[in-house]
Amino acid sequence: MSGKREQWNSRIGFILATVGSAVGLGNVWRFPTVVVQSGGGAFVALFLLIVVVVGVPLIIAELTLGRAGKQNIVSTFSRLAPNTRWWFVGLFSLVTVFIIISFYSVIAGWAVIYFVGSVMGIFTGLDAAGLTQLNQQLISNPVIPVLGQAVFIFFTVLIVLLGVTGGIERISKIIMPGIVVILLILLGRTLSLEGAVEGVIWFFRPELGLINVNTALDAVGQVFFSFSLGMGAILTYGSYLTDEENIPQSAFLIGVADVGIAILMGLIVIPALFAFNIEPGVGPAIVFVTLPAIFNTLPWPVFWSSLFFLMLSFAAITSAVSLLEVAAAYIVDQRGWSRKAAAITMGVLIFVFGLPAVLSQGVLSNVVFLGRDILDFMDFVSSSFFLPISGLLIVIFLGWVWSTDKALLEIEKGSPGFYWGRAWSFLIRFVMPIAIFYIFITGIRG
Ligand code: TRP
């Protein structure tokens, strides 16, 4: 096992890197898509509730476990609970990491293609119908998306190779503020489109009749996915923390940043759908049609569109890096491989495992599980099932095996007199296990 463990260079570096992990396709692509599929305002309201009750408390939990264990996802469990089999949870997380990063690279590959396409000007002048058609052609092509996926994985591996502290901290500091600026410009544009108001109303008005267990399951899945929870990404980042770090405060900031960007994105995409009369049925590619449509109504569409998709690709890279880092940290610590060998091997495996997903939009579109194509199925199974399951196991571990008392001692090192400590323990020990379990079981039966 390696002797000296890396630590973050600065507090702001840690926060931005973790926000970099959280903010990615989950906010820009997945959130608006799930909102549209699950009934608008009802879903948004549930999402916000789950952010408060489950999301932020779980960020605190993972950071605390990570800092207390100062290990990779598997040996954190064996260190904090020696002579038990809890390390199994770590292995389960590794499998989930692998599935997620495989399909994640596919969508991120689309962002890369859209960057190149924007620079070449192939989207300019098209209306929503033309963009929908071009999108179908692009993602169902057997070669182009595979290239995009390969380029994306290449850069992700490269950054993990260069080390997280230098590379990621620096990239995140440029990308995150840049994204916010572009999104604000887009927001101004959508809101001034004719017919946009209806979309804003649909986004915020909770049609309570639409809330059911499936919406809840989707909302839990979205919170886990967007906050990078449930499989050790946040835990691994926590393992590079110093004892002085104020964990609850950082968790709060990270949560606010992530939710803020998701809401911003929803407010851009959904009113635009209404204004441009785009069928929400276009599925996972919604964002790839609406956004270019908005860009085409702005002066310099090529400039905005290229800049946006470049930023999106980088935002996805900072997330994918955190996924790959979970696996790399494990292979390096436990198997004694070099960082280089670990990252490259994983990169190749992810590429191969992602192939069925990338081809599922074209050649393999006939392969369907539970009514979902391969890409959608991988997303659904990992986000709605595997993430909550391992999240459930993590809270049971923290609340009942390692104990919230020890966790509170750990938290108080950097946050003396953690004001919400008791409420937090209560959530971790009682509310969360019951809530996640209930939603989960009824969701499976329904
Ligand atoms: N949170 C990222 C996003 O929203 C994706 C991601 C990174 C992730 N690390 C994760 C999802 C760990 C689940 C678990 O795009």
XYZ file of C-alpha atoms and ligand atoms in Angstrom:
461
model
C 0.000 0.000 0.000
C 1.273 3.460 -0.858
C 2.836 5.376 2.004
C 2.027 9.035 1.603
C -1.416 9.917 0.387
C -2.099 12.947 -1.777
C -4.060 15.868 -0.340
C -5.921 18.750 -1.960
C -3.875 21.900 -2.476
C -6.507 24.280 -1.158
C -10.040 24.384 0.150
C -11.360 26.121 -2.948
C -9.551 23.542 -5.057
C -11.253 20.710 -3.207
C -14.680 22.307 -3.460
C -14.346 23.064 -7.149
C -13.026 19.597 -7.898
C -15.966 18.043 -6.061
C -18.380 20.402 -7.778
C -16.592 19.343 -10.969
C -17.432 15.749 -10.160
C -21.040 16.577 -9.352
C -21.715 18.944 -12.233
C -21.727 17.170 -15.537
C -24.067 15.439 -17.926
C -26.278 14.685 -14.942
C -27.184 18.369 -14.715
C -27.024 19.448 -18.308
C -28.387 16.403 -20.097
C -30.006 14.020 -17.615
C -31.919 16.450 -15.398
C -33.978 18.160 -18.131
C -34.576 14.792 -19.798
C -35.906 13.156 -16.623
C -38.021 16.202 -15.820
C -39.687 15.962 -19.194
C -40.208 12.214 -18.906
C -41.560 12.345 -15.360
C -44.075 15.106 -15.518
C -42.460 18.493 -14.880
C -43.078 20.397 -11.670
C -44.097 17.368 -9.654
C -40.740 15.807 -10.287
C -38.863 19.038 -9.602
C -40.550 19.436 -6.219
C -39.713 15.871 -5.201
C -36.182 16.293 -6.437
C -35.654 19.343 -4.220
C -37.102 17.540 -1.220
C -34.806 14.570 -1.729
C -31.822 16.875 -2.184
C -32.398 18.221 1.323
C -33.329 15.006 3.093
C -31.009 12.573 1.327
C -28.555 14.368 -0.955
C -26.695 16.837 1.229
C -26.650 14.560 4.315
C -25.159 11.815 2.150
C -22.441 14.089 0.793
C -21.526 14.741 4.430
C -21.583 10.995 5.102
C -19.327 10.061 2.193
C -16.818 12.849 2.838
C -16.633 11.843 6.491
C -16.134 8.157 5.756
C -13.499 9.060 3.199
C -11.541 11.314 5.494
C -11.755 8.884 8.411
C -10.577 5.954 6.320
C -8.075 7.731 4.062
C -8.299 4.776 1.690
C -9.900 3.694 -1.542
C -13.538 2.623 -1.574
C -12.860 -1.017 -0.740
C -10.315 -0.690 2.052
C -12.144 2.218 3.677
C -14.666 -0.385 4.805
C -12.099 -2.930 5.925
C -10.201 -0.254 7.842
C -13.235 1.199 9.629
C -14.799 -2.210 10.335
C -11.949 -4.732 10.493
C -12.808 -8.440 10.334
C -16.167 -7.900 8.704
C -17.291 -8.366 5.158
C -18.363 -4.790 4.611
C -15.635 -4.336 2.022
C -18.073 -6.128 -0.243
C -20.016 -2.877 -0.538
C -16.881 -1.344 -1.981
C -16.639 -4.033 -4.615
C -20.270 -3.545 -5.528
C -19.588 0.169 -5.966
C -16.715 -0.616 -8.287
C -19.010 -2.587 -10.564
C -21.484 0.291 -10.620
C -18.716 2.770 -11.382
C -17.815 0.687 -14.341
C -21.331 0.565 -15.815
C -21.903 4.271 -15.280
C -18.673 5.443 -16.804
C -19.231 3.188 -19.819
C -22.541 4.732 -20.815
C -21.492 8.171 -19.569
C -18.682 8.215 -22.124
C -21.223 7.567 -24.858
C -23.281 10.672 -24.113
C -20.131 12.685 -23.484
C -18.948 11.479 -26.887
C -22.037 13.124 -28.388
C -20.977 16.386 -26.732
C -17.539 16.022 -28.334
C -19.144 15.409 -31.743
C -21.401 18.412 -31.288
C -18.357 20.527 -30.488
C -16.635 19.478 -33.704
C -19.891 19.803 -35.659
C -20.462 23.295 -34.268
C -17.004 24.430 -35.288
C -17.701 23.069 -38.766
C -21.006 24.958 -38.783
C -23.193 21.955 -39.624
C -25.978 23.017 -37.269
C -26.359 26.631 -38.349
C -29.497 27.609 -40.177
C -31.416 24.447 -39.210
C -34.730 24.681 -37.400
C -35.863 22.305 -34.649
C -37.180 19.726 -37.112
C -33.954 19.796 -39.120
C -31.903 19.509 -35.949
C -33.936 16.540 -34.751
C -33.312 14.775 -38.025
C -29.600 15.553 -38.060
C -29.344 14.356 -34.470
C -30.939 11.026 -35.369
C -28.524 10.604 -38.243
C -25.523 11.456 -36.112
C -26.195 9.249 -33.124
C -27.379 6.275 -35.143
C -24.286 6.347 -37.344
C -22.091 3.307 -36.565
C -18.761 5.190 -36.681
C -19.012 8.863 -35.696
C -20.307 8.420 -32.126
C -17.729 5.710 -31.510
C -15.011 8.201 -32.423
C -16.506 10.790 -30.079
C -16.591 8.226 -27.269
C -12.953 7.250 -27.937
C -11.748 10.868 -27.893
C -13.595 11.490 -24.659
C -12.139 8.435 -22.943
C -8.680 9.348 -24.182
C -8.787 12.757 -22.464
C -10.312 11.329 -19.294
C -7.509 8.794 -19.009
C -4.943 11.495 -19.746
C -6.148 13.683 -16.886
C -6.252 10.812 -14.410
C -2.690 10.027 -15.498
C -1.564 13.568 -14.864
C -2.811 13.305 -11.288
C -5.945 14.745 -9.785
C -4.640 17.637 -7.737
C -2.738 19.602 -10.381
C -4.852 18.872 -13.458
C -8.360 18.651 -12.093
C -8.160 21.432 -9.579
C -6.915 23.767 -12.289
C -9.383 22.700 -14.995
C -12.352 22.914 -12.633
C -11.474 26.488 -11.718
C -11.837 27.559 -15.351
C -14.707 25.350 -16.459
C -17.205 25.841 -13.663
C -17.410 29.659 -13.788
C -17.336 29.523 -17.599
C -20.338 27.215 -17.709
C -22.342 29.457 -15.417
C -21.728 32.486 -17.631
C -22.829 30.673 -20.790
C -25.886 29.254 -19.076
C -26.969 32.692 -17.869
C -26.748 34.042 -21.406
C -28.819 31.122 -22.669
C -31.341 31.626 -19.891
C -31.839 35.236 -20.938
C -32.391 34.091 -24.493
C -34.922 31.327 -23.726
C -36.961 33.385 -21.353
C -37.436 36.030 -24.008
C -38.738 33.534 -26.576
C -42.409 33.689 -27.366
C -44.322 30.973 -25.524
C -41.565 30.364 -22.991
C -43.679 31.282 -19.979
C -45.825 28.174 -20.326
C -42.672 26.104 -20.027
C -41.566 27.924 -16.890
C -44.961 27.259 -15.340
C -44.852 23.596 -16.323
C -41.395 23.340 -14.775
C -42.384 24.801 -11.421
C -46.024 23.872 -10.912
C -46.222 20.569 -9.073
C -49.123 18.572 -10.499
C -49.461 16.535 -7.346
C -51.484 13.896 -9.149
C -48.382 13.012 -11.121
C -46.360 12.088 -8.049
C -46.163 8.353 -7.535
C -43.588 5.811 -6.502
C -41.976 5.794 -9.903
C -41.484 9.539 -9.823
C -39.938 9.134 -6.394
C -37.651 6.381 -7.603
C -36.570 8.537 -10.529
C -36.005 11.503 -8.244
C -33.862 9.471 -5.854
C -31.910 8.119 -8.811
C -31.385 11.614 -10.176
C -30.148 12.977 -6.841
C -27.680 10.119 -6.473
C -26.469 10.513 -10.013
C -26.198 14.273 -10.003
C -24.455 14.426 -6.618
C -22.084 11.587 -7.620
C -23.304 9.615 -4.611
C -23.504 5.969 -3.768
C -20.363 4.556 -5.242
C -17.419 6.097 -3.615
C -16.596 9.047 -5.860
C -17.276 11.592 -3.127
C -15.832 9.197 -0.570
C -12.609 8.915 -2.563
C -12.374 12.712 -2.896
C -12.991 12.909 0.867
C -10.011 10.655 1.456
C -7.746 13.442 0.147
C -9.103 15.954 2.707
C -7.270 17.544 5.602
C -8.685 17.423 9.124
C -9.264 21.174 9.131
C -11.871 20.985 6.382
C -15.369 22.001 7.432
C -17.280 19.084 5.922
C -20.911 20.143 6.489
C -20.294 23.589 5.088
C -18.532 22.231 2.014
C -21.275 19.674 1.460
C -23.828 22.456 1.543
C -21.904 24.563 -0.979
C -21.441 21.589 -3.288
C -25.149 20.756 -3.118
C -26.213 24.325 -3.823
C -23.878 24.608 -6.804
C -25.064 21.345 -8.285
C -28.778 22.018 -7.827
C -28.348 25.585 -9.062
C -26.867 24.420 -12.341
C -29.508 21.722 -12.798
C -32.351 24.195 -12.256
C -30.711 26.694 -14.587
C -30.508 24.014 -17.235
C -34.129 22.993 -16.764
C -35.199 26.612 -17.122
C -33.271 26.849 -20.366
C -34.343 23.637 -22.031
C -37.976 23.240 -21.050
C -39.322 26.671 -21.994
C -37.426 26.295 -25.268
C -39.216 22.997 -25.929
C -42.523 24.797 -25.591
C -41.414 27.779 -27.650
C -40.022 25.702 -30.517
C -42.752 23.064 -30.379
C -40.331 20.202 -29.984
C -41.839 16.806 -29.187
C -40.512 15.832 -25.748
C -40.532 12.252 -27.047
C -37.140 12.696 -28.712
C -35.684 10.968 -25.650
C -32.106 11.107 -24.471
C -31.150 13.544 -27.210
C -33.515 16.369 -26.196
C -30.734 18.656 -25.101
C -28.818 18.068 -28.296
C -31.742 19.411 -30.292
C -33.051 22.260 -28.149
C -29.741 23.903 -27.421
C -28.564 24.225 -31.034
C -32.049 25.513 -31.834
C -31.563 28.277 -29.271
C -28.061 29.010 -30.533
C -29.462 29.472 -34.021
C -31.595 32.347 -32.789
C -28.569 34.187 -31.390
C -26.014 36.274 -33.238
C -22.833 34.187 -33.911
C -24.421 30.734 -33.499
C -21.170 28.986 -34.396
C -19.318 30.765 -31.634
C -21.870 30.074 -28.885
C -22.528 26.556 -29.898
C -18.831 25.629 -30.127
C -18.087 27.268 -26.809
C -21.000 25.557 -25.096
C -20.232 22.056 -26.310
C -16.568 22.509 -25.505
C -17.515 23.497 -21.947
C -19.956 20.605 -21.713
C -17.270 18.160 -22.816
C -14.945 19.462 -20.125
C -17.657 19.401 -17.464
C -18.244 15.777 -18.395
C -14.518 15.079 -18.207
C -14.247 16.421 -14.652
C -17.071 14.027 -13.719
C -15.694 11.051 -15.596
C -12.326 11.629 -13.981
C -13.914 11.229 -10.556
C -15.448 7.952 -11.685
C -12.232 6.640 -13.120
C -10.372 7.797 -10.023
C -12.480 5.474 -7.840
C -11.326 2.475 -9.846
C -7.774 3.724 -10.309
C -7.303 4.422 -6.589
C -8.407 0.876 -5.839
C -6.198 -0.802 -8.430
C -3.170 1.272 -7.455
C -3.609 0.777 -3.669
C -4.730 -2.830 -3.602
C -3.161 -4.407 -6.625
C 0.018 -2.380 -6.620
C -0.262 -1.339 -10.277
C 1.179 1.940 -11.486
C -1.277 4.769 -11.962
C -0.510 4.708 -15.650
C -1.225 1.003 -16.152
C -4.412 1.244 -14.090
C -5.797 4.234 -15.978
C -5.000 2.923 -19.444
C -6.354 -0.573 -18.789
C -9.559 0.843 -17.380
C -9.855 3.196 -20.359
C -9.708 0.311 -22.815
C -12.237 -1.733 -20.836
C -14.647 1.180 -20.586
C -14.425 1.735 -24.315
C -15.221 -1.890 -25.100
C -18.015 -2.088 -22.542
C -19.516 1.132 -23.904
C -19.693 -0.160 -27.473
C -23.083 -1.883 -27.153
C -24.433 1.326 -25.603
C -23.117 3.576 -28.344
C -24.429 1.263 -31.053
C -27.806 0.930 -29.341
C -28.916 4.196 -30.951
C -28.492 2.695 -34.407
C -27.414 -0.794 -35.430
C -28.417 -2.360 -32.118
C -31.630 -0.410 -31.582
C -33.642 -3.625 -31.711
C -32.064 -4.960 -28.559
C -34.455 -3.957 -25.812
C -34.672 -4.798 -22.108
C -37.796 -3.842 -20.148
C -38.742 -1.526 -22.969
C -35.425 0.306 -22.912
C -32.568 0.260 -25.379
C -29.135 -0.764 -24.080
C -28.001 2.778 -23.287
C -31.172 3.666 -21.456
C -31.161 0.336 -19.658
C -27.608 0.762 -18.351
C -28.512 4.232 -17.117
C -31.753 3.065 -15.515
C -30.347 0.008 -13.755
C -27.286 1.749 -12.389
C -28.930 5.032 -11.327
C -32.285 3.833 -10.092
C -31.096 0.562 -8.543
C -27.390 0.141 -7.951
C -26.713 3.671 -6.690
C -29.565 3.663 -4.160
C -28.675 0.125 -3.032
C -25.095 0.994 -2.312
C -26.249 4.328 -0.852
C -28.508 2.354 1.487
C -25.655 0.077 2.500
C -23.420 3.079 3.124
C -25.936 4.719 5.478
C -26.522 1.467 7.333
C -22.796 1.057 7.691
C -22.308 4.592 8.920
C -25.352 4.684 11.168
C -25.232 1.240 12.716
C -21.850 -0.383 12.187
C -19.214 2.315 12.371
C -21.657 4.583 14.303
C -22.681 8.184 13.872
C -20.917 9.050 17.152
C -17.569 8.313 15.592
C -18.659 10.146 12.477
C -19.585 13.220 14.507
C -16.187 13.181 16.207
C -14.576 13.064 12.780
C -16.756 15.905 11.470
C -16.063 18.064 14.518
C -12.344 18.077 13.836
C -12.952 20.712 11.207
C -16.365 21.934 12.230
C -16.467 22.385 16.001
C -19.963 22.202 17.426
C -21.624 20.956 14.240
C -25.007 22.503 14.856
C -27.113 20.049 12.869
C -25.247 17.016 14.185
C -28.144 15.344 15.925
C -30.586 15.967 13.131
C -28.039 14.579 10.726
C -27.534 11.407 12.818
C -31.252 10.916 12.999
C -31.571 11.220 9.227
C -28.725 8.785 8.657
C -29.844 6.194 11.177
C -33.597 6.216 10.762
C -35.059 8.346 8.031
C -32.763 7.447 5.169
C -32.643 3.685 5.501
C -36.417 3.507 5.756
C -37.073 6.044 3.010
C -34.624 4.597 0.496
C -35.714 1.066 1.240
C -39.397 1.883 0.956
C -39.141 3.798 -2.298
C -36.908 1.145 -3.641
C -39.095 -1.848 -2.819
C -42.348 -0.264 -3.933
C -40.586 0.933 -7.063
C -39.539 -2.605 -7.957
C -42.988 -4.008 -7.350
C -44.674 -1.184 -9.265
N -22.437 13.574 -11.030
C -21.984 13.464 -12.373
C -22.956 14.188 -13.285
O -23.913 14.732 -12.811
C -21.764 12.046 -12.821
C -20.972 11.274 -11.846
C -19.694 11.481 -11.495
C -21.442 10.227 -11.021
N -19.319 10.619 -10.495
C -20.373 9.850 -10.191
C -22.654 9.603 -10.913
C -20.547 8.860 -9.225
C -22.817 8.598 -9.947
C -21.787 8.260 -9.109
O -22.791 14.222 -14.459
